[in-house]
Tab-separated table of C-alpha atoms in Angstrom:
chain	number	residue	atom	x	y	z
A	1	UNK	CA	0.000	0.000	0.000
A	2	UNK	CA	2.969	2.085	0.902
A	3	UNK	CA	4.293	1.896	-2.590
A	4	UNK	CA	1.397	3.196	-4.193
A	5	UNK	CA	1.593	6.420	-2.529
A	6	UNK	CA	3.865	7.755	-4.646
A	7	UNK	CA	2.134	7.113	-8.132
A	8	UNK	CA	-1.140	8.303	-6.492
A	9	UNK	CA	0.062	11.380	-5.597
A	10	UNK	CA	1.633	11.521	-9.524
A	11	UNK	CA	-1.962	10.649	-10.206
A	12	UNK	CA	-3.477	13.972	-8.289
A	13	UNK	CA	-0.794	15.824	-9.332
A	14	UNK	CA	-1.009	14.790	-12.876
A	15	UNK	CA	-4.538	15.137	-12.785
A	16	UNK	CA	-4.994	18.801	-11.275
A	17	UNK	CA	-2.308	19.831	-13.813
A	18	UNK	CA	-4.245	18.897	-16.942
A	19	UNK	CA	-7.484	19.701	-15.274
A	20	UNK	CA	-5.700	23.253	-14.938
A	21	UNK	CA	-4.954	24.294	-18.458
A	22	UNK	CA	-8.168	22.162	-19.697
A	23	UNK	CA	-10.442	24.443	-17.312
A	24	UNK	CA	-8.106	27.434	-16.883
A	25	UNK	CA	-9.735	30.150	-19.076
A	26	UNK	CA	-12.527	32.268	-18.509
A	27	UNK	CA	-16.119	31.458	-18.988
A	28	UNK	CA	-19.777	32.608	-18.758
A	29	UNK	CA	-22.859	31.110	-17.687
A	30	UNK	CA	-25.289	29.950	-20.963
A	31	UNK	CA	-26.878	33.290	-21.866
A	32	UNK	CA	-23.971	35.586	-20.762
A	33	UNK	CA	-20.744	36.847	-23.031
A	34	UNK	CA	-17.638	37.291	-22.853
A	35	UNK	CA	-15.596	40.283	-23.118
A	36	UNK	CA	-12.621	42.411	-21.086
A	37	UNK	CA	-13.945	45.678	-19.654
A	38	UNK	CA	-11.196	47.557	-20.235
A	39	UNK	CA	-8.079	46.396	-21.333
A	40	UNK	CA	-6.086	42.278	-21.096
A	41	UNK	CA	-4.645	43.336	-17.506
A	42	UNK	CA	-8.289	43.438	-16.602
A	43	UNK	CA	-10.583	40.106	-15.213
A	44	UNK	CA	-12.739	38.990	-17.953
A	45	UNK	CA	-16.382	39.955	-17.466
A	46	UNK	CA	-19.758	38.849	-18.366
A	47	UNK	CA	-22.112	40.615	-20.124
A	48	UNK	CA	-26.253	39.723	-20.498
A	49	UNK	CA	-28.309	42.070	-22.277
A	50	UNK	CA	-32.431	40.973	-20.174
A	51	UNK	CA	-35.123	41.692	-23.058
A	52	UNK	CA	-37.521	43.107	-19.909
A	53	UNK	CA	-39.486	46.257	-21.184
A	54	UNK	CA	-41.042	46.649	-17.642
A	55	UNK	CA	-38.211	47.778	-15.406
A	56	UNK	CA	-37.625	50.761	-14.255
A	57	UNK	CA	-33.869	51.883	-13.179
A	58	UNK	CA	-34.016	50.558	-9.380
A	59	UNK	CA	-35.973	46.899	-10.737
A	60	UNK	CA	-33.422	46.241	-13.181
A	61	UNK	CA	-30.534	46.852	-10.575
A	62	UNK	CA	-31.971	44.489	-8.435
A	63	UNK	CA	-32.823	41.631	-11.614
A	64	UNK	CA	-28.852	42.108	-12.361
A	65	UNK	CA	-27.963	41.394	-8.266
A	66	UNK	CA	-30.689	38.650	-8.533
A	67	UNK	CA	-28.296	36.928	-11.453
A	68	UNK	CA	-25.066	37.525	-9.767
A	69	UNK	CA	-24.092	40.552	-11.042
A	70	UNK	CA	-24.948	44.526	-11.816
A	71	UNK	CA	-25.828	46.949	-14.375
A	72	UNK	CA	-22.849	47.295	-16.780
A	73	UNK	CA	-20.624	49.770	-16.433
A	74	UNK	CA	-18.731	51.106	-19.786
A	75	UNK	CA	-15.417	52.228	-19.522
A	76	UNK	CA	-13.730	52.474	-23.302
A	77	UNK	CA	-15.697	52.855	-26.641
A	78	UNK	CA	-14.764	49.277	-27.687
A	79	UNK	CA	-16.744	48.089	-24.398
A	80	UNK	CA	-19.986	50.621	-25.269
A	81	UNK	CA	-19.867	48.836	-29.495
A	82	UNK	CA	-19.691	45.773	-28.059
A	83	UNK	CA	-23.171	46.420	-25.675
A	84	UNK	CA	-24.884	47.659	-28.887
A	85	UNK	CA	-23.022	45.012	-30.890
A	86	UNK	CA	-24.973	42.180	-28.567
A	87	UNK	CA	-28.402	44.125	-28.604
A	88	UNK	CA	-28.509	44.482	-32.212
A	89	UNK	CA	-27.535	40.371	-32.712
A	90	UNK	CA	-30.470	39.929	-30.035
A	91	UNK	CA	-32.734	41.713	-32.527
A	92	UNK	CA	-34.159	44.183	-30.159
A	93	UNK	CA	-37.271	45.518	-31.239
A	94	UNK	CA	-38.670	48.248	-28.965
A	95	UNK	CA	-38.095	50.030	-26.974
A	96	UNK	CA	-34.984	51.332	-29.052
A	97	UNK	CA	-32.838	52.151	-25.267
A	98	UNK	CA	-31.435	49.760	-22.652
A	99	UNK	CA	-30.468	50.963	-18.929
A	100	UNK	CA	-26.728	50.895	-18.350
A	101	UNK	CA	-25.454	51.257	-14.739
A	102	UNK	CA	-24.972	55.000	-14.565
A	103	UNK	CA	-26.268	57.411	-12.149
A	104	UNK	CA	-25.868	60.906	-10.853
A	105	UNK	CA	-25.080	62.445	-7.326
A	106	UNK	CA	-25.305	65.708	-6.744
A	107	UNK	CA	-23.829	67.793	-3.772
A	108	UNK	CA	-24.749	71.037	-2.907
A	109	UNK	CA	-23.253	72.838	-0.184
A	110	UNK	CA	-21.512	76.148	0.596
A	111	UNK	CA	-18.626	74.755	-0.160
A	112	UNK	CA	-19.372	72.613	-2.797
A	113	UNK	CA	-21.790	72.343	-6.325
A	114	UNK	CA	-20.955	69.501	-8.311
A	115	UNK	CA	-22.298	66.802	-10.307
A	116	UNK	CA	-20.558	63.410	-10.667
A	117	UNK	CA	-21.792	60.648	-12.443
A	118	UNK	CA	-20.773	57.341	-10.946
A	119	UNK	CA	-21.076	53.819	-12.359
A	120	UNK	CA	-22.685	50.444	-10.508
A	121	UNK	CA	-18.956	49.372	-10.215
A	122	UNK	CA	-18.067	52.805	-7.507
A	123	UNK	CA	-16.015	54.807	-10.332
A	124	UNK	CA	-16.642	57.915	-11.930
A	125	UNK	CA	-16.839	58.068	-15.759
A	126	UNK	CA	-13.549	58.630	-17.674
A	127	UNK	CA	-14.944	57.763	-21.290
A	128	UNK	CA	-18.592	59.081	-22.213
A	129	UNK	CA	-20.786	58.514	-24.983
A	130	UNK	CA	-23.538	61.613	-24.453
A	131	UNK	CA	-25.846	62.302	-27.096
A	132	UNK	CA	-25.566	66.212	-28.050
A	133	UNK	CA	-27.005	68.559	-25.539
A	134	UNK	CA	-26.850	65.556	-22.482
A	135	UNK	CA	-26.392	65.447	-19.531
A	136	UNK	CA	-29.202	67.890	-19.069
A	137	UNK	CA	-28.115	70.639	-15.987
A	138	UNK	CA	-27.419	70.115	-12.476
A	139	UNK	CA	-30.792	70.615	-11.017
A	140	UNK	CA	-32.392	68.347	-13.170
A	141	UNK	CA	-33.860	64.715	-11.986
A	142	UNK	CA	-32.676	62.955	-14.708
A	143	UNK	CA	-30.820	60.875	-12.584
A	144	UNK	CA	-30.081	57.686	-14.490
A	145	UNK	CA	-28.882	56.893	-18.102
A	146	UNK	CA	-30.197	54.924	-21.619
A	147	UNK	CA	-28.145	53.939	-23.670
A	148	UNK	CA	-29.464	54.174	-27.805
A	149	UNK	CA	-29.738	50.741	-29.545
A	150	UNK	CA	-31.193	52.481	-32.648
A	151	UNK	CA	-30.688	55.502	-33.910
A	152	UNK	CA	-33.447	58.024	-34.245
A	153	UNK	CA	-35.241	59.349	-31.433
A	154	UNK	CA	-33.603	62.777	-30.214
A	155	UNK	CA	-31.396	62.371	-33.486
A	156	UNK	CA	-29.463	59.468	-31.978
A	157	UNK	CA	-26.704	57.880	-33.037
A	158	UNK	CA	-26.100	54.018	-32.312
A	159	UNK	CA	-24.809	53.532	-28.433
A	160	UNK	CA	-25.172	57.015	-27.302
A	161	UNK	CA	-26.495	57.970	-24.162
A	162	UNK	CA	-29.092	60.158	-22.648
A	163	UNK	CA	-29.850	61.018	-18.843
A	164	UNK	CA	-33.469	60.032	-18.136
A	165	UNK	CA	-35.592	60.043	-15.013
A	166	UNK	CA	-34.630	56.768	-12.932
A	167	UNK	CA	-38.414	55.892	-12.129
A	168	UNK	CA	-40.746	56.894	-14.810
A	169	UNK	CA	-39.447	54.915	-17.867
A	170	UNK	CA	-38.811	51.358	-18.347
A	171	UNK	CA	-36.510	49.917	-20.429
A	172	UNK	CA	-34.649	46.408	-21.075
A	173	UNK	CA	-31.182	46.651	-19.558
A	174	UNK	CA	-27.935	44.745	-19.486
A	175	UNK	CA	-25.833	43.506	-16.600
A	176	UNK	CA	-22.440	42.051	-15.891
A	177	UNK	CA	-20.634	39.943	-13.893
A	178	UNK	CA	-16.818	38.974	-13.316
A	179	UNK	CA	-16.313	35.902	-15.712
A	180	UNK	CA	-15.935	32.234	-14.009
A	181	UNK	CA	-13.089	29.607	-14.284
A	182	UNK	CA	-14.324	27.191	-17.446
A	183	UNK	CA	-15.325	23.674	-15.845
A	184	UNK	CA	-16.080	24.965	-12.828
A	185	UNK	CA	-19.827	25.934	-12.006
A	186	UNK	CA	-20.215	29.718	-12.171
């Protein structure tokens, strides 16, 4: 028995090895894709695009924490082509907008009168897409933000975006989620 310790523990070793760069790379769940937020020094993500025309802002945050993840946050133009890149393969019909995780804070003190927009991953936005003439002003209560599948409506181009009221439209949206090890159950 002694002497087969050895060539088990080749066995496991062996095993966990091959099982390593068989399963290494990154994966999504069925329904999800693939992509890299922002650059290859970046964890893979996974993106869904939910075809839900009844959700308002706050509803479709919680669906996304419901599947594991949030409302996408986009970082580089190559990230906001590939969001309207996977709605226009999922033939979208209408509404021709999808929520994307952004929001805005406002502070106004004596000190201080600013408007940040953050995104549902904590950062502030670096790379933009606004249609012409948005964000609307400070003391507005467009709070939230569309992005345009179709272009059109306001004289839209594809993938721009547009601050809109958080609870009085409803729109399909599209979350994401950090990507899984492949084999493994994410």
């Amino acid at each position: 028995m002694c002497a087969l310790l050895p060539l088990l523990a080749f066995l496991i070793l062996f095993e966990h090895s091959a099982a390593a760069s068989k399963y290494g790379g990154p994966c999504c769940p069925i329904g999800w894709i693939l992509y890299n937020a922002d650059n290859s020094s970046t964890q893979p993500k996974c993106a869904k695009a939910v075809k839900d025309w009844n959700t308002n802002f706050a509803q479709s945050e919680k669906a996304c924490d419901l599947l594991g993840g949030r409302l996408i946050s986009v970082h580089t133009a190559e990230q906001n082509k590939m969001i309207y890149d996977m709605i226009t393969s999922m033939s979208f019909s209408k509404p021709n907008y999808v929520w994307i995780g952004l929001t805005k804070s406002s502070t106004s003190d004596e000190n201080q009168n600013s408007t940040k927009w953050y995104w549902s991953d904590g950062s502030t936005t670096k790379y933009t897409n606004w249609l012409k003439g948005y964000p609307v002003g400070r003391d507005s209560h467009n709070n939230c933000a569309i992005m345009y599948t179709k272009a059109g409506q306001f004289e839209s181009k594809f993938g721009e975006w547009r601050d809109v009221h958080c609870d009085s439209m409803t729109a399909p949206y599209v979350c994401e989620k950090l990507a899984c090890v492949c084999g493994r159950v994410c």
